[in-house]
Amino acid sequence: MTSSTERRTWWLIFLVSGLFLLWRSVLPGGPGMARVYVKPVLAEGEGTTGEWVTARPDEPGALVSPARTAGVWVAALLTLAIFSFLYKDNPAYRFAEAVMVGVSAAYFMVAGFWDGLVPKLFVPLSRMQWGSGADVGRSLLTLTPLVLGMMLLWRLLPRGGWIARWPLAFIVGTYAGIRLLSFLEADFVSQIRNTIVPLLVRNPDGLGFDLWASVRNGLMLGGVLSCLAYFFFSVDHRGAYGRVARVGVWYLMITFGASFAFTVMGRIALLAARLEFLFDDWLWLIDPLGKRT
């Protein structure tokens, strides 16, 4: 397919899609789409309106919310712009990508300012009694992150960028030390503790043994030992030892496969959620939850 034919094909697709959206959303007699209806809810114990909640179109007092309707349209168009990358890279995809990155960066910056700097730095500094000797230690603890933060911003200046290395080293070292302890507790000690299990599990009533629990514990212990044997390279993987290490490879492959499948299932769930949003909230082609009937 030549470039001109391809361009005409896509223009035809866009034209048909635009006419379809126009018929569903604007023209009289259309089934309607992408409208969010709300209704007022009275506050408890008062006669005033407390908040506006989502409502079905046929409910008494239901009104179209322009802001929420615009939000549905923006979300749908940005979703389609991201999906357009499945065809090829294009300006619509790059615009949606830039919007997502910019909005995310701005959100985390504002959240970090109001949730971090304001309550943990500005508020303590405003309440500090600088003339009192009792607040000297606390003031030093409060001023330390302020000084480190200002040193970190030094990297933006044309000279003295090396000053930013000191707070960066402090942040990396502190984070590594804190996370090391948590990882040792969660990933190392707890795994050793969970591996120390009885091979023969008795029933709760004390009569006989629980077959499946015993098999499960045996498989887990065998998997741990065989995986450790595979990663122990001081001994040649030959003979009986090599067969045990081979069993460890099977355990590893099953684990990696299950982990990959779980990740793929999560991504498919996200895709299904976006498709449901497009066909339900935007196009009104489906209504699985009965939000409009």
Short mmCIF file of C-alpha atoms in Angstrom, two decimals:
data_model
loop_
_atom_site.label_atom_id
_atom_site.label_comp_id
_atom_site.label_asym_id
_atom_site.label_seq_id
_atom_site.Cartn_x
_atom_site.Cartn_y
_atom_site.Cartn_z
CA MET A 1 0.00 0.00 0.00
CA THR A 2 1.48 3.33 -1.06
CA SER A 3 1.72 6.27 1.28
CA SER A 4 -1.01 8.23 -0.54
CA THR A 5 -3.40 5.27 -0.46
CA GLU A 6 -2.62 4.67 3.19
CA ARG A 7 -3.23 8.33 3.97
CA ARG A 8 -6.59 8.31 2.18
CA THR A 9 -7.57 5.13 4.02
CA TRP A 10 -6.87 6.66 7.40
CA TRP A 11 -8.67 9.86 6.49
CA LEU A 12 -11.69 7.76 5.51
CA ILE A 13 -11.52 5.91 8.83
CA PHE A 14 -11.33 9.20 10.74
CA LEU A 15 -14.25 10.62 8.75
CA VAL A 16 -16.47 7.61 9.37
CA SER A 17 -15.53 7.55 13.05
CA GLY A 18 -16.24 11.27 13.38
CA LEU A 19 -19.66 10.92 11.75
CA PHE A 20 -20.43 7.98 14.03
CA LEU A 21 -19.50 9.97 17.13
CA LEU A 22 -21.47 12.97 15.87
CA TRP A 23 -24.56 10.83 15.33
CA ARG A 24 -24.36 9.22 18.76
CA SER A 25 -23.58 12.32 20.77
CA VAL A 26 -25.09 15.41 19.13
CA LEU A 27 -27.62 14.75 16.38
CA PRO A 28 -31.30 14.42 17.37
CA GLY A 29 -32.48 10.85 17.52
CA GLY A 30 -29.06 9.52 18.39
CA PRO A 31 -28.73 7.10 21.28
CA GLY A 32 -26.44 9.47 23.15
CA MET A 33 -23.02 8.81 24.60
CA ALA A 34 -20.37 10.07 27.01
CA ARG A 35 -22.74 12.01 29.23
CA VAL A 36 -22.31 11.89 32.98
CA TYR A 37 -25.46 12.54 34.98
CA VAL A 38 -25.38 13.70 38.58
CA LYS A 39 -27.93 14.49 41.25
CA PRO A 40 -27.71 16.47 44.48
CA VAL A 41 -27.62 14.71 47.82
CA LEU A 42 -28.75 16.59 50.90
CA ALA A 43 -26.38 16.74 53.83
CA GLU A 44 -27.50 14.92 56.97
CA GLY A 45 -29.37 17.16 59.38
CA GLU A 46 -29.34 20.10 56.99
CA GLY A 47 -31.50 21.31 54.16
CA THR A 48 -28.60 22.24 51.92
CA THR A 49 -26.99 20.21 49.16
CA GLY A 50 -24.14 18.12 50.47
CA GLU A 51 -22.56 16.80 47.27
CA TRP A 52 -23.31 15.71 43.73
CA VAL A 53 -23.22 11.98 43.06
CA THR A 54 -23.42 10.00 39.83
CA ALA A 55 -26.96 9.15 38.79
CA ARG A 56 -28.79 7.31 36.03
CA PRO A 57 -30.29 9.42 33.24
CA ASP A 58 -33.86 8.44 34.17
CA GLU A 59 -33.56 9.31 37.87
CA PRO A 60 -35.56 12.30 39.14
CA GLY A 61 -33.43 15.41 39.41
CA ALA A 62 -30.60 14.00 37.30
CA LEU A 63 -28.59 16.65 35.45
CA VAL A 64 -25.75 16.48 32.96
CA SER A 65 -22.43 17.44 34.54
CA PRO A 66 -20.39 19.41 31.96
CA ALA A 67 -17.15 19.00 33.90
CA ARG A 68 -17.43 15.23 34.33
CA THR A 69 -18.63 14.81 30.75
CA ALA A 70 -15.60 16.74 29.50
CA GLY A 71 -13.42 14.52 31.66
CA VAL A 72 -14.81 11.40 29.99
CA TRP A 73 -14.12 12.85 26.54
CA VAL A 74 -10.58 13.87 27.44
CA ALA A 75 -9.84 10.45 28.95
CA ALA A 76 -11.28 8.64 25.92
CA LEU A 77 -9.37 10.72 23.37
CA LEU A 78 -6.10 10.35 25.28
CA THR A 79 -6.67 6.59 25.51
CA LEU A 80 -7.18 6.39 21.75
CA ALA A 81 -4.07 8.51 21.23
CA ILE A 82 -2.03 6.03 23.27
CA PHE A 83 -3.56 3.09 21.39
CA SER A 84 -2.58 4.74 18.09
CA PHE A 85 1.02 3.71 18.77
CA LEU A 86 -0.04 0.17 17.85
CA TYR A 87 -0.12 1.43 14.26
CA LYS A 88 3.04 3.54 14.35
CA ASP A 89 4.60 6.49 16.12
CA ASN A 90 2.58 9.64 15.48
CA PRO A 91 2.05 13.16 16.87
CA ALA A 92 -1.12 12.15 18.75
CA TYR A 93 0.75 9.48 20.69
CA ARG A 94 3.64 11.82 21.46
CA PHE A 95 1.21 14.48 22.67
CA ALA A 96 -0.59 12.02 24.97
CA GLU A 97 2.73 10.71 26.25
CA ALA A 98 3.95 14.22 27.01
CA VAL A 99 0.68 15.05 28.78
CA MET A 100 0.93 11.93 30.95
CA VAL A 101 4.56 12.59 31.90
CA GLY A 102 3.95 16.29 32.54
CA VAL A 103 0.82 15.78 34.61
CA SER A 104 2.47 13.01 36.64
CA ALA A 105 5.55 15.12 37.34
CA ALA A 106 3.45 18.13 38.31
CA TYR A 107 1.20 16.04 40.55
CA PHE A 108 4.08 14.43 42.44
CA MET A 109 5.82 17.79 42.79
CA VAL A 110 2.73 19.43 44.28
CA ALA A 111 2.00 16.39 46.46
CA GLY A 112 5.58 16.36 47.69
CA PHE A 113 5.41 20.05 48.50
CA TRP A 114 2.15 19.94 50.47
CA ASP A 115 2.63 16.50 52.03
CA GLY A 116 6.36 16.76 52.68
CA LEU A 117 7.78 20.26 52.84
CA VAL A 118 4.83 22.06 54.39
CA PRO A 119 4.02 19.75 57.35
CA LYS A 120 7.58 18.55 57.99
CA LEU A 121 9.60 21.71 57.38
CA PHE A 122 7.66 24.95 57.09
CA VAL A 123 5.18 24.27 59.90
CA PRO A 124 7.87 23.22 62.44
CA LEU A 125 9.98 26.24 61.48
CA SER A 126 7.04 28.60 61.94
CA ARG A 127 6.34 27.19 65.42
CA MET A 128 9.95 27.21 66.53
CA GLN A 129 10.94 29.44 69.45
CA TRP A 130 14.32 30.56 68.25
CA GLY A 131 15.24 32.34 71.47
CA SER A 132 14.66 29.27 73.63
CA GLY A 133 17.58 26.98 74.33
CA ALA A 134 15.30 23.94 74.58
CA ASP A 135 14.56 24.09 70.84
CA VAL A 136 18.17 24.20 69.67
CA GLY A 137 18.44 20.47 68.99
CA ARG A 138 15.06 20.30 67.33
CA SER A 139 15.83 23.35 65.20
CA LEU A 140 19.05 21.73 64.01
CA LEU A 141 17.16 18.58 63.03
CA THR A 142 14.68 20.71 61.13
CA LEU A 143 17.29 22.83 59.39
CA THR A 144 19.41 19.84 58.32
CA PRO A 145 17.06 18.63 55.54
CA LEU A 146 16.56 22.26 54.45
CA VAL A 147 20.30 22.73 54.02
CA LEU A 148 20.67 19.39 52.22
CA GLY A 149 17.81 20.28 49.90
CA MET A 150 19.38 23.63 49.04
CA MET A 151 22.70 21.89 48.39
CA LEU A 152 20.91 19.46 46.07
CA LEU A 153 19.53 22.37 44.03
CA TRP A 154 23.08 23.61 43.54
CA ARG A 155 23.35 21.23 40.60
CA LEU A 156 21.18 23.61 38.57
CA LEU A 157 23.74 26.40 38.86
CA PRO A 158 26.52 26.79 36.28
CA ARG A 159 29.22 26.39 38.94
CA GLY A 160 29.54 24.37 42.10
CA GLY A 161 27.68 21.30 40.87
CA TRP A 162 29.94 19.12 43.02
CA ILE A 163 28.15 20.45 46.11
CA ALA A 164 25.05 18.46 45.11
CA ARG A 165 27.01 15.22 45.47
CA TRP A 166 27.05 15.45 49.26
CA PRO A 167 23.28 15.43 49.84
CA LEU A 168 22.88 12.87 47.05
CA ALA A 169 25.39 10.59 48.77
CA PHE A 170 23.57 11.11 52.07
CA ILE A 171 20.21 10.20 50.48
CA VAL A 172 21.55 7.11 48.71
CA GLY A 173 23.46 5.88 51.75
CA THR A 174 20.57 6.40 54.16
CA TYR A 175 18.07 4.75 51.82
CA ALA A 176 20.40 1.80 51.20
CA GLY A 177 20.95 1.27 54.92
CA ILE A 178 17.24 1.41 55.75
CA ARG A 179 16.22 -0.84 52.87
CA LEU A 180 18.99 -3.32 53.66
CA LEU A 181 17.49 -4.06 57.05
CA SER A 182 13.97 -4.40 55.66
CA PHE A 183 15.13 -6.67 52.83
CA LEU A 184 17.06 -8.86 55.24
CA GLU A 185 13.97 -9.25 57.39
CA ALA A 186 11.46 -9.70 54.57
CA ASP A 187 13.42 -11.57 51.90
CA PHE A 188 16.10 -13.46 53.78
CA VAL A 189 15.19 -14.20 57.38
CA SER A 190 11.49 -14.74 56.68
CA GLN A 191 12.23 -17.13 53.81
CA ILE A 192 14.53 -19.17 56.02
CA ARG A 193 11.88 -19.19 58.74
CA ASN A 194 9.17 -20.31 56.31
CA THR A 195 11.39 -23.09 54.98
CA ILE A 196 11.80 -24.68 58.40
CA VAL A 197 8.60 -26.73 58.32
CA PRO A 198 7.78 -30.29 59.37
CA LEU A 199 7.86 -32.87 56.60
CA LEU A 200 5.07 -34.83 58.27
CA VAL A 201 2.12 -32.64 59.25
CA ARG A 202 -0.32 -34.04 61.77
CA ASN A 203 -4.04 -33.42 61.57
CA PRO A 204 -5.49 -30.85 63.97
CA ASP A 205 -7.13 -33.62 66.00
CA GLY A 206 -3.76 -35.35 66.42
CA LEU A 207 -4.92 -38.52 64.66
CA GLY A 208 -2.98 -39.37 61.53
CA PHE A 209 -1.18 -37.09 59.12
CA ASP A 210 -2.31 -34.46 56.64
CA LEU A 211 -1.18 -35.91 53.31
CA TRP A 212 -1.44 -32.80 51.15
CA ALA A 213 0.20 -30.51 53.71
CA SER A 214 3.06 -32.98 54.05
CA VAL A 215 3.48 -33.19 50.27
CA ARG A 216 3.42 -29.40 50.00
CA ASN A 217 6.11 -29.00 52.65
CA GLY A 218 8.21 -31.70 51.02
CA LEU A 219 7.98 -30.06 47.60
CA MET A 220 8.90 -26.69 49.05
CA LEU A 221 11.91 -28.06 50.92
CA GLY A 222 13.02 -30.04 47.88
CA GLY A 223 12.69 -26.97 45.68
CA VAL A 224 14.77 -24.83 48.03
CA LEU A 225 17.54 -27.42 48.30
CA SER A 226 17.61 -28.15 44.55
CA CYS A 227 17.74 -24.44 43.66
CA LEU A 228 20.58 -23.92 46.13
CA ALA A 229 22.36 -26.89 44.57
CA TYR A 230 22.03 -25.34 41.11
CA PHE A 231 23.63 -22.07 42.25
CA PHE A 232 26.46 -23.84 44.10
CA PHE A 233 29.14 -23.89 41.40
CA SER A 234 32.00 -25.20 43.53
CA VAL A 235 30.88 -28.74 42.66
CA ASP A 236 30.56 -30.05 39.12
CA HIS A 237 26.96 -30.58 38.08
CA ARG A 238 27.43 -34.25 37.27
CA GLY A 239 25.93 -37.48 38.46
CA ALA A 240 23.42 -37.35 41.29
CA TYR A 241 24.34 -33.77 42.15
CA GLY A 242 23.74 -32.71 38.56
CA ARG A 243 20.32 -34.34 38.56
CA VAL A 244 19.40 -32.48 41.74
CA ALA A 245 20.56 -29.22 40.17
CA ARG A 246 18.47 -30.07 37.10
CA VAL A 247 15.41 -30.32 39.33
CA GLY A 248 16.30 -26.86 40.63
CA VAL A 249 16.26 -25.55 37.06
CA TRP A 250 12.73 -26.87 36.65
CA TYR A 251 11.67 -25.14 39.85
CA LEU A 252 13.21 -21.89 38.63
CA MET A 253 11.55 -22.09 35.22
CA ILE A 254 8.15 -22.79 36.76
CA THR A 255 8.60 -19.84 39.13
CA PHE A 256 9.69 -17.46 36.36
CA GLY A 257 6.86 -18.62 34.13
CA ALA A 258 4.26 -18.11 36.84
CA SER A 259 5.67 -14.66 37.62
CA PHE A 260 5.61 -13.67 33.95
CA ALA A 261 2.08 -14.99 33.53
CA PHE A 262 0.94 -13.02 36.57
CA THR A 263 2.47 -9.86 35.08
CA VAL A 264 0.79 -10.47 31.72
CA MET A 265 -2.55 -11.06 33.44
CA GLY A 266 -2.19 -7.73 35.22
CA ARG A 267 -1.51 -5.92 31.94
CA ILE A 268 -4.45 -7.65 30.26
CA ALA A 269 -6.65 -6.58 33.17
CA LEU A 270 -5.57 -2.97 32.61
CA LEU A 271 -6.33 -3.29 28.90
CA ALA A 272 -9.74 -4.77 29.64
CA ALA A 273 -10.48 -1.91 32.02
CA ARG A 274 -9.64 0.69 29.37
CA LEU A 275 -11.72 -1.10 26.73
CA GLU A 276 -14.63 -1.31 29.15
CA PHE A 277 -14.29 2.42 29.78
CA LEU A 278 -14.38 3.15 26.05
CA PHE A 279 -17.36 0.93 25.27
CA ASP A 280 -19.30 1.63 28.47
CA ASP A 281 -18.63 5.13 29.81
CA TRP A 282 -17.78 6.74 26.48
CA LEU A 283 -19.63 5.02 23.62
CA TRP A 284 -22.51 3.59 25.66
CA LEU A 285 -22.42 0.40 23.61
CA ILE A 286 -22.51 -1.81 26.70
CA ASP A 287 -23.90 -1.37 30.18
CA PRO A 288 -22.76 -4.32 32.31
CA LEU A 289 -23.43 -2.59 35.63
CA GLY A 290 -26.79 -1.08 34.68
CA LYS A 291 -25.65 2.51 35.16
CA ARG A 292 -28.08 3.86 32.55
CA THR A 293 -31.05 1.53 32.90
#
